[in-house]
Short mmCIF file of C-alpha atoms (C1' of nucleotides) in Angstrom, two decimals:
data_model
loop_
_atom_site.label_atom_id
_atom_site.label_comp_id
_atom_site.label_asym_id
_atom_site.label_seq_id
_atom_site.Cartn_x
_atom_site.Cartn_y
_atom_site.Cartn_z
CA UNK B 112 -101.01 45.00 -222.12
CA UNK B 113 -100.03 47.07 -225.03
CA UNK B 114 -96.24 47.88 -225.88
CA UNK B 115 -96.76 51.31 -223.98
CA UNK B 116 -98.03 50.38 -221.16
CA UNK B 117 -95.47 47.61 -221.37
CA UNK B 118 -92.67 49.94 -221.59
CA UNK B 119 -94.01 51.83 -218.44
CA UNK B 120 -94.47 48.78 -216.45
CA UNK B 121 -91.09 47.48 -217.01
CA UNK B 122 -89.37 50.59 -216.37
CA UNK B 123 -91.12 50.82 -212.94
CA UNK B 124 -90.14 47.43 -211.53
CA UNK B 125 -86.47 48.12 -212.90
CA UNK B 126 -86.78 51.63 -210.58
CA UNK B 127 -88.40 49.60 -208.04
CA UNK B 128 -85.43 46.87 -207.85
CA UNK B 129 -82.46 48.75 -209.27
CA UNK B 130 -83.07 52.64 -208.98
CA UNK B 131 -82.15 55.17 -206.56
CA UNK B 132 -84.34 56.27 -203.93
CA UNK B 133 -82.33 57.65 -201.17
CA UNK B 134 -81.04 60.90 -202.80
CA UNK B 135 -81.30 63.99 -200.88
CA UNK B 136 -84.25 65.32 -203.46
CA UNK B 137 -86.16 62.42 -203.11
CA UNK B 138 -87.03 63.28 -199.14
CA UNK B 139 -89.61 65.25 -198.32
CA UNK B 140 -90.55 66.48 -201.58
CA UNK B 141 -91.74 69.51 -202.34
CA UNK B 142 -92.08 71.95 -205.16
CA UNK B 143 -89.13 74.26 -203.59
CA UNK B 144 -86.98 71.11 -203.21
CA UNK B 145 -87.24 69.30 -206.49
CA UNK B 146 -86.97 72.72 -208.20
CA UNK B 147 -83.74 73.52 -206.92
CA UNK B 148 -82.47 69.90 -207.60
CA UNK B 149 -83.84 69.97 -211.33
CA UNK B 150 -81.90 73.25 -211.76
CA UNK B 151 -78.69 71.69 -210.52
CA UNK B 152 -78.59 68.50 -212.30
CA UNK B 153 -79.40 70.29 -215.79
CA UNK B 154 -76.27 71.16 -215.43
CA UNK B 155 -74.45 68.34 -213.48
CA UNK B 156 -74.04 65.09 -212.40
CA UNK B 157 -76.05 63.59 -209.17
CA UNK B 158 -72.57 62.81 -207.47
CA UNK B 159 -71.75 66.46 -208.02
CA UNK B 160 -74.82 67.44 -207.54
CA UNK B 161 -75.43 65.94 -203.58
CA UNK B 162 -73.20 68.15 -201.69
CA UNK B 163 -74.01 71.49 -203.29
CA UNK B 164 -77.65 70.23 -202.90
CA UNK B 165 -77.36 69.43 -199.44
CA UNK B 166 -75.11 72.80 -197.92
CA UNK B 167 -77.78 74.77 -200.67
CA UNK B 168 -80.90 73.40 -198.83
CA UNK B 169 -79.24 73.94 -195.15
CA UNK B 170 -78.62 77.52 -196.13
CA UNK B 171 -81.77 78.45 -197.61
CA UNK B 172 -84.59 75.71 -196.58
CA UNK B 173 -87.33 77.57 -197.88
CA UNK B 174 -88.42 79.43 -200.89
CA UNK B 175 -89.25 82.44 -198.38
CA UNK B 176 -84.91 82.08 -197.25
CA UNK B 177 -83.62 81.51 -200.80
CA UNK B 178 -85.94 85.02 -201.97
CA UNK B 179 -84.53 87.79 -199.53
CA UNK B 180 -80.66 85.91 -200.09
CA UNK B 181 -79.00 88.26 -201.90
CA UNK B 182 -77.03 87.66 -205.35
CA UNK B 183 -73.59 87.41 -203.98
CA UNK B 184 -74.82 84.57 -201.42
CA UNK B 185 -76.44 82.44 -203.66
CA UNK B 186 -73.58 82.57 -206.37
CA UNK B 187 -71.06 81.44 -202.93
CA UNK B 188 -72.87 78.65 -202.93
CA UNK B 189 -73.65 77.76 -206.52
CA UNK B 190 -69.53 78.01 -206.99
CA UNK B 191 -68.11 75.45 -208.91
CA UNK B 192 -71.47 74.17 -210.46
CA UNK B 193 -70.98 76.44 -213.60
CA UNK B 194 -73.76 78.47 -215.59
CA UNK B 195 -73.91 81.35 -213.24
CA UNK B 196 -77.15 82.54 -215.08
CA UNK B 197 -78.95 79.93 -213.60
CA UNK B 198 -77.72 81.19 -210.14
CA UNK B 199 -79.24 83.76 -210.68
CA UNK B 200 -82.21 83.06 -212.69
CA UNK B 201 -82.79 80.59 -209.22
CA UNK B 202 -82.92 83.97 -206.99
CA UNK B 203 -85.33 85.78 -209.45
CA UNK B 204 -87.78 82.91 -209.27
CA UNK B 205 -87.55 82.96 -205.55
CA UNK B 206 -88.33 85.98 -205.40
CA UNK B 207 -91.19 86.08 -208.03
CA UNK B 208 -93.00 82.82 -206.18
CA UNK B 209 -93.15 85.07 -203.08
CA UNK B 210 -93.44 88.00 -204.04
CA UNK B 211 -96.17 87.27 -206.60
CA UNK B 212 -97.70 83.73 -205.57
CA UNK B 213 -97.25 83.97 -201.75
CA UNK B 214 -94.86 81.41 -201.73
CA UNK B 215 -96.45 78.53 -203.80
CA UNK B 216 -95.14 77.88 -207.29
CA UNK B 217 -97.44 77.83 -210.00
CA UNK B 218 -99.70 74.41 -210.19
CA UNK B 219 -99.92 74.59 -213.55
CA UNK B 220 -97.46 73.96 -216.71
CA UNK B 221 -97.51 77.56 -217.91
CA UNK B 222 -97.14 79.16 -215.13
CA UNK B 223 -94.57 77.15 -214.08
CA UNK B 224 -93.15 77.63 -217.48
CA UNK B 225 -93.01 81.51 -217.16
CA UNK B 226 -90.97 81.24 -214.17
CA UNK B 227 -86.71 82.38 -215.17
CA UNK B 228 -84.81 79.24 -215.93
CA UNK B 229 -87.76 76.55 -216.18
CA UNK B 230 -88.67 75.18 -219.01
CA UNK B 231 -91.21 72.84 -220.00
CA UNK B 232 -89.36 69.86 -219.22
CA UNK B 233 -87.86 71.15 -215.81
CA UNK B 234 -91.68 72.43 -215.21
CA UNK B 235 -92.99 68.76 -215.86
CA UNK B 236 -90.59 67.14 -213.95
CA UNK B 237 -91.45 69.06 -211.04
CA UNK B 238 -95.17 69.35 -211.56
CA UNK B 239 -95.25 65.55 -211.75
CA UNK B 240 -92.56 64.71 -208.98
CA UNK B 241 -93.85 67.02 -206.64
CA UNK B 242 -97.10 67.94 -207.24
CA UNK B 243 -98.48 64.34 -208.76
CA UNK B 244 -99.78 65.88 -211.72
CA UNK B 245 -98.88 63.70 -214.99
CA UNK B 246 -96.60 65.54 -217.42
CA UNK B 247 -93.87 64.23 -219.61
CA UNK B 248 -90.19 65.18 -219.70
CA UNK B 249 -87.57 65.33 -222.12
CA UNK B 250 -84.31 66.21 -221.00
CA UNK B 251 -81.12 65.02 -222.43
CA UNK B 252 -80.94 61.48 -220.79
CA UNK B 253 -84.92 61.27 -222.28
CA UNK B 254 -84.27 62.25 -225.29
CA UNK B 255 -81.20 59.52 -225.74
CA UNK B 256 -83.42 56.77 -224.28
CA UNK B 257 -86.44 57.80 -226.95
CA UNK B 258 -84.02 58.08 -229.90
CA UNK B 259 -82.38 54.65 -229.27
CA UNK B 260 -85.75 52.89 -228.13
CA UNK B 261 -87.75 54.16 -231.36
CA UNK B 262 -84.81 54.15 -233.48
CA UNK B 263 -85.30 57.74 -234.40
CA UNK B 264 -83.74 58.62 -237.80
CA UNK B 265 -83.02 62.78 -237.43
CA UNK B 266 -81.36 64.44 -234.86
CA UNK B 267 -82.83 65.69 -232.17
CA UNK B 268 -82.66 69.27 -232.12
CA UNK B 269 -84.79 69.37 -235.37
CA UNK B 270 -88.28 70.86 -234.37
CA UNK B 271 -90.10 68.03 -235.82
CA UNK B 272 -87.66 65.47 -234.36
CA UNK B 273 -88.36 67.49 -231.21
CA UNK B 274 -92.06 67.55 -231.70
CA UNK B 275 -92.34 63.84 -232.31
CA UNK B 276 -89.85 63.05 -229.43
CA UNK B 277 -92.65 65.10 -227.16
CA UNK B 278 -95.42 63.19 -228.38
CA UNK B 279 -93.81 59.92 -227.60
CA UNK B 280 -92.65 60.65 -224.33
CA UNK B 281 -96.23 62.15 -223.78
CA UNK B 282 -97.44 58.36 -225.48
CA UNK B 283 -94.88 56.37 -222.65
CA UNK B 284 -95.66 58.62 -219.53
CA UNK B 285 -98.18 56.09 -217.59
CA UNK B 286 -101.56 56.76 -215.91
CA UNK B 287 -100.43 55.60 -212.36
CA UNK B 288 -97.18 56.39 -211.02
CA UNK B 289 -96.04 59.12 -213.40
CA UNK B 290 -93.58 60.45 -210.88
CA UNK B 291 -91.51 57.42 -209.98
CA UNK B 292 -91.76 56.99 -213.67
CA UNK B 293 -90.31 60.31 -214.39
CA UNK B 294 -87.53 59.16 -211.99
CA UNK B 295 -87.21 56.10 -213.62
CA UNK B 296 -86.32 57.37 -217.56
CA UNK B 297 -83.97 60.04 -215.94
CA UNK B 298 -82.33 57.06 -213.82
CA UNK B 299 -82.45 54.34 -216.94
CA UNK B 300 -80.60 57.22 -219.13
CA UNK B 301 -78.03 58.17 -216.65
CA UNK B 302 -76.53 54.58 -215.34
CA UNK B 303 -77.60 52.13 -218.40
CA UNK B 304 -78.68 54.32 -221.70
CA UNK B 305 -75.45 56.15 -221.17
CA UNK B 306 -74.11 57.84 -224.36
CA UNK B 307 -71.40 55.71 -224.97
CA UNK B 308 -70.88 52.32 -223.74
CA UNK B 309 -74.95 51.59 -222.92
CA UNK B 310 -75.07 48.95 -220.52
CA UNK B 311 -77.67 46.88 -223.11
CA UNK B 312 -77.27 43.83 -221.19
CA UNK B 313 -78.93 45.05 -218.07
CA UNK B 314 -81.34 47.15 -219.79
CA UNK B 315 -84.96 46.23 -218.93
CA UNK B 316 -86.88 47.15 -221.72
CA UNK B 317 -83.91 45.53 -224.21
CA UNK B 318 -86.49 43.45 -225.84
CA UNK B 319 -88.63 45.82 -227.12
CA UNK B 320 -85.54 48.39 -228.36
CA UNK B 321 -85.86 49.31 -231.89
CA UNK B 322 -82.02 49.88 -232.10
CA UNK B 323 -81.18 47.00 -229.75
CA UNK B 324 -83.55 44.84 -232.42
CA UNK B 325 -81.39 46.52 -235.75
CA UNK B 326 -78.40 45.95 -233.75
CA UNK B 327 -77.34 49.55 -234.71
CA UNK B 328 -77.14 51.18 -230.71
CA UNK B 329 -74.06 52.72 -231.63
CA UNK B 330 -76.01 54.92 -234.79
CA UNK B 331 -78.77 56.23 -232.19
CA UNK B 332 -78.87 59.07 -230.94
CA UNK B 333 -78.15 61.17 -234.56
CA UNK B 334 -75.35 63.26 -234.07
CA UNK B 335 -75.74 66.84 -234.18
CA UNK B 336 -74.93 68.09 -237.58
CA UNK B 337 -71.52 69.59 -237.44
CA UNK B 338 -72.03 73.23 -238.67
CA UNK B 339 -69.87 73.95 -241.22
CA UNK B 340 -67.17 76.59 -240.51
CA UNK B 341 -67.85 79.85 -242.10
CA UNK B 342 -64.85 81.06 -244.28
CA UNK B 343 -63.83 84.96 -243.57
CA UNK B 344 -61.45 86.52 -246.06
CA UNK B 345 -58.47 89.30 -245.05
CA UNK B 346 -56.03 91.02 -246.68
CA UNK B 347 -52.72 90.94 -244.54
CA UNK B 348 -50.09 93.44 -245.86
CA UNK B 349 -46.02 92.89 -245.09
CA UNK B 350 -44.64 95.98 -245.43
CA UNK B 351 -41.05 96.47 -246.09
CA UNK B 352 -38.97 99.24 -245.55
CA UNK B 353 -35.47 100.24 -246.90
CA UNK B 354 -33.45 98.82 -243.78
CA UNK B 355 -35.70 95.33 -244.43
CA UNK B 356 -37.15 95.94 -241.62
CA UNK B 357 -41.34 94.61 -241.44
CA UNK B 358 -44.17 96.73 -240.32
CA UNK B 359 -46.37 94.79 -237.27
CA UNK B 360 -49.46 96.07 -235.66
CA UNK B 361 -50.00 95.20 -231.58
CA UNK B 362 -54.11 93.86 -232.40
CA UNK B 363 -56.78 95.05 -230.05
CA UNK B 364 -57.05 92.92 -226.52
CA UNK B 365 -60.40 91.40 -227.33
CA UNK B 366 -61.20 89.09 -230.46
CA UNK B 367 -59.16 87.03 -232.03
CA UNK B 368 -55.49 86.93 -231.74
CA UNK B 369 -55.98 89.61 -228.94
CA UNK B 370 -52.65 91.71 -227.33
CA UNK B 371 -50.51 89.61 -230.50
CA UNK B 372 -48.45 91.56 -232.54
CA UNK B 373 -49.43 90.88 -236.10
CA UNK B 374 -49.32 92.31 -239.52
CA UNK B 375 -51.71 95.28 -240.48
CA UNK B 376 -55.44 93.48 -241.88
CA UNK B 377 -57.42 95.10 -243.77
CA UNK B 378 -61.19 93.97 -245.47
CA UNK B 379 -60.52 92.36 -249.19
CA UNK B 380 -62.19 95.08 -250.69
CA UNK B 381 -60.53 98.24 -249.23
CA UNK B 382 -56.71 97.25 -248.77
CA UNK B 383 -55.77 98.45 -251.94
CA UNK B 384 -56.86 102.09 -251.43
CA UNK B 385 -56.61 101.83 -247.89
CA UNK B 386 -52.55 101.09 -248.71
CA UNK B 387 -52.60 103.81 -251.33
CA UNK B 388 -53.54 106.56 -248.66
CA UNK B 389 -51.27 105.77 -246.10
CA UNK B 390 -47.52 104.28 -247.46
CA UNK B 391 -45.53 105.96 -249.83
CA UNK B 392 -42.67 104.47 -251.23
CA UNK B 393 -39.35 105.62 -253.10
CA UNK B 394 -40.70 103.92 -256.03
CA UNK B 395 -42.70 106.95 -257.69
CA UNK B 396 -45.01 104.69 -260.52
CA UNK B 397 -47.49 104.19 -257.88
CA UNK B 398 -47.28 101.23 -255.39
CA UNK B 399 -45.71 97.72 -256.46
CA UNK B 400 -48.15 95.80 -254.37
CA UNK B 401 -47.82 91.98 -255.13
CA UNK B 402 -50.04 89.77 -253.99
CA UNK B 403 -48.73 86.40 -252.49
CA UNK B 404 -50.31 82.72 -252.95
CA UNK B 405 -53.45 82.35 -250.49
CA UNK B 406 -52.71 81.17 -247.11
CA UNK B 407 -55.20 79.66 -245.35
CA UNK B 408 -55.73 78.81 -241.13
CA UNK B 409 -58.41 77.42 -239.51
CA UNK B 410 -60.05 78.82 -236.28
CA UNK B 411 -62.88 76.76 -233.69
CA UNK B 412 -65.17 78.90 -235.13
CA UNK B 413 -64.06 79.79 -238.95
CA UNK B 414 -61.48 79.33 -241.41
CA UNK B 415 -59.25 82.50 -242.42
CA UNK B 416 -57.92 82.97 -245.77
CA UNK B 417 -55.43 85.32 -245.80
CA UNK B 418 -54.50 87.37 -249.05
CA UNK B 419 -50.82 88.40 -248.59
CA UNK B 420 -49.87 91.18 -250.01
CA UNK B 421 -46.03 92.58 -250.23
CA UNK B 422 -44.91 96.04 -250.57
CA UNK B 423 -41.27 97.10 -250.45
CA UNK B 424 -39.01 100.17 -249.92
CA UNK B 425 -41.16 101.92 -247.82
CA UNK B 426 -40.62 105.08 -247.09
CA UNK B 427 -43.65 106.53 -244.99
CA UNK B 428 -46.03 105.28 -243.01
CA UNK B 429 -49.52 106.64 -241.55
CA UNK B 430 -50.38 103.31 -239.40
CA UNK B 431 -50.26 102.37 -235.96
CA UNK B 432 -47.15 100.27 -235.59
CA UNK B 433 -43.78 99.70 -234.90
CA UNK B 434 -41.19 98.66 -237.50
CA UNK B 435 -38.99 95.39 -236.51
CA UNK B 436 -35.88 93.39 -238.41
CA UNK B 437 -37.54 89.90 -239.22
CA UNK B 438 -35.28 88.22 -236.51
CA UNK B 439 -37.12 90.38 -234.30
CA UNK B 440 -40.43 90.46 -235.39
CA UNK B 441 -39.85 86.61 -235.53
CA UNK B 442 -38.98 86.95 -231.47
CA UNK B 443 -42.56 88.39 -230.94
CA UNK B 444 -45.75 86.47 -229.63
CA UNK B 445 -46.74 86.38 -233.56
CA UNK B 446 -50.19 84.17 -234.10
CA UNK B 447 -49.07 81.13 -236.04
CA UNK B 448 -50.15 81.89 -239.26
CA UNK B 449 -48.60 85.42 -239.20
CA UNK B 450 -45.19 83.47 -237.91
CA UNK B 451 -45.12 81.31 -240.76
CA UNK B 452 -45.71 84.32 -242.93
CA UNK B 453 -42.63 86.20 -242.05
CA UNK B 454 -40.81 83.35 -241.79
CA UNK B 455 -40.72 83.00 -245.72
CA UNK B 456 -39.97 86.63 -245.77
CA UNK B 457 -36.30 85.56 -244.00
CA UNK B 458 -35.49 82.31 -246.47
CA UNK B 459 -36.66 84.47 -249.35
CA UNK B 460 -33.59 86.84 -247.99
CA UNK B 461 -31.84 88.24 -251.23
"C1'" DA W 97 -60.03 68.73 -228.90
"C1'" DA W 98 -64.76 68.23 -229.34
"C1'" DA W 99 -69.43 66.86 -227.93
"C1'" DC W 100 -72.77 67.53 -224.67
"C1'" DC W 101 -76.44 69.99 -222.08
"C1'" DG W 102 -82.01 73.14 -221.00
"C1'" DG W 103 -83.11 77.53 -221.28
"C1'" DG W 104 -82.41 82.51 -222.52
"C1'" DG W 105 -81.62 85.95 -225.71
"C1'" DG W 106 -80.39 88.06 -230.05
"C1'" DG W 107 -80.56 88.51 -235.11
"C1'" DC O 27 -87.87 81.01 -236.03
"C1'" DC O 28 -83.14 79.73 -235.92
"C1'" DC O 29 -78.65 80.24 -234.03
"C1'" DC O 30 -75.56 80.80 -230.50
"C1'" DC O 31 -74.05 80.84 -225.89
"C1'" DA O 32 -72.38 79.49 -220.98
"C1'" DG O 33 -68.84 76.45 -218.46
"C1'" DG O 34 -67.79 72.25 -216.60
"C1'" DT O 35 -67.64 67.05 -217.61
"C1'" DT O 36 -66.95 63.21 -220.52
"C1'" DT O 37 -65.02 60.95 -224.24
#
DNA sequence: AAACCGGGGGG
DNA sequence: CCCCCAGGTTT
């Protein structure tokens, strides 16, 4: 028996023994029935998943039902499982399989494929499970299983990584019993092969684990590659007037910092003129504009490096705004950054 | 607080 | 093609 076939066989008498077999899914199934549990558990765990499954299938037991539901119904009762898109993508394939195919989903990976909200793994696993046609899956608990049992150096959202991962679970998929198979990796990947903590001890195909063997389980699956932040660059501008009173801006409700009140921001590159055209001060050789040390804060997303810049004696003003004394301004919902900001503006008090 | 997850959609 | 996203769970 070679290692493949191995691998196959082994899995299969682990299923047989230790797998589940009474899930609601697993009845009666059909193409309308595992497609609606694939969809669910993309998205969520099978403990989750059996109650949604079960009131789902008891309001619309058919493909022909779940196509003339409208929107609002199906969302009711996809509530609570997240991804909304999927809701709906759920009703336009309804719809499209009978409408367009009479009620019969496509036997075949492409058109099964073209179908909103399938993609080639969710088409395999329900080609194979319900239609006995042999077709390999990858979905995440695959992939994990793959990467640890192969040892896979890369992570696995690169295309190659991706590519090879394919041909592999293509290489492990067996002639005979493909679809308790397919059960099988999904089942070994979401009780043993977990992402942390993998239950190696009860693991049935151990022996033959390239990062069981290394004894480096802990380095497999590759992380994805943190993408570095990108860095964005403002100008922020506290403007001072003759009462020492500081010039904040209420920002726009969406993006960052929405509804705060916060000091006027401007791009790098057009503060200076942007400033020149709209303050005056009593000073009358031009605009005293000093620039502060660099401040920096970190978003999720990106870090912010704020340029300071400082202006006194205002006089005039042709912003949006509100001028406030720094105890007040200090009173305000100010973004943190902003706050600390102002806040050297009040020790700095001469 | 951050990683994770299948597929869709945008740049 | 590559990047980002949704939105709830797990760590």
């Amino acid at each position: 028996m070679s290692d493949t076939e191995e691998f196959a066989q082994t899995l299969l008498e682990w299923f047989d023994r230790s797998g589940r077999h009474d899930l609601p899914w697993q009845q009666n199934k059909t193409p309308y029935r595992v497609w609606v549990s694939e969809i669910m558990l993309q998205q969520t765990q099978v403990q989750t998943v059996i109650p949604y499954y079960e009131r789902f299938m008891e309001a619309f037991p058919t493909v022909e039902a779940l196509a003339q539901a409208d929107q609002e119904e199906v969302l009711s009762h996809w509530s609570g499982l997240g991804y909304y898109a999927r809701g709906r993508n759920l009703l336009k394939t309804a719809q499209i399989v009978v409408n367009d195919f009479q009620g019969h989903f496509p036997q075949d990976l492409e058109g099964m494929m073209a179908l909103p909200g399938i993609g080639r793994s969710t088409a395999g696993a329900v080609l194979s499970i319900a239609s006995q046609q042999r077709h390999p899956i990858l979905d995440g608990n695959v992939k994990r299983v793959l990467c640890r049992y192969n040892a896979v150096e890369s992570w696995s959202g690169e295309k190659k990584t991706e590519a090879m991962l394919w041909k592999r679970a293509d290489e492990l998929t067996p002639e005979q019993r493909f679809d308790d198979y397919t059960q099988a990796i999904m089942d070994l990947g979401a009780t043993l092969c977990t992402r942390s903590k993998p239950k190696c001890d009860a693991c049935p195909v151990q022996k033959n684990c390239q990062a069981w063997q290394l004894n480096r389980v802990a380095d497999f699956p590759y992380a994805k590659p943190k993408k570095a932040k990108p860095t964005r660059e403002k100008a922020m501008t506290i403007l001072l007037n003759e009462n020492r009173q500081v010039f904040l801006q209420q920002r726009p409700q969406k993006g960052i910092w929405g509804g705060l009140w916060s000091l006027p921001e401007m791009s790098l590159d057009q503060h200076e003129t942007h400033i020149k055209s709209k303050v005056e001060t009593r000073c009358d050789k031009g605009l005293n504009l000093i620039e502060w040390p660099l401040f920096k804060h970190t978003f999720t997303h990106y870090h912010l490096i704020i340029h300071p810049f400082f202006l006194d004696e205002v006089s005039s003003i042709k912003l949006e705004g509100e001028w406030f004394t720094v105890s007040e301004a200090l009173s305000k919902g100010l973004p943190a950054p902003i706050r600390k900001l102002i806040k050297q503006l009040e020790s700095s008090n001469d």
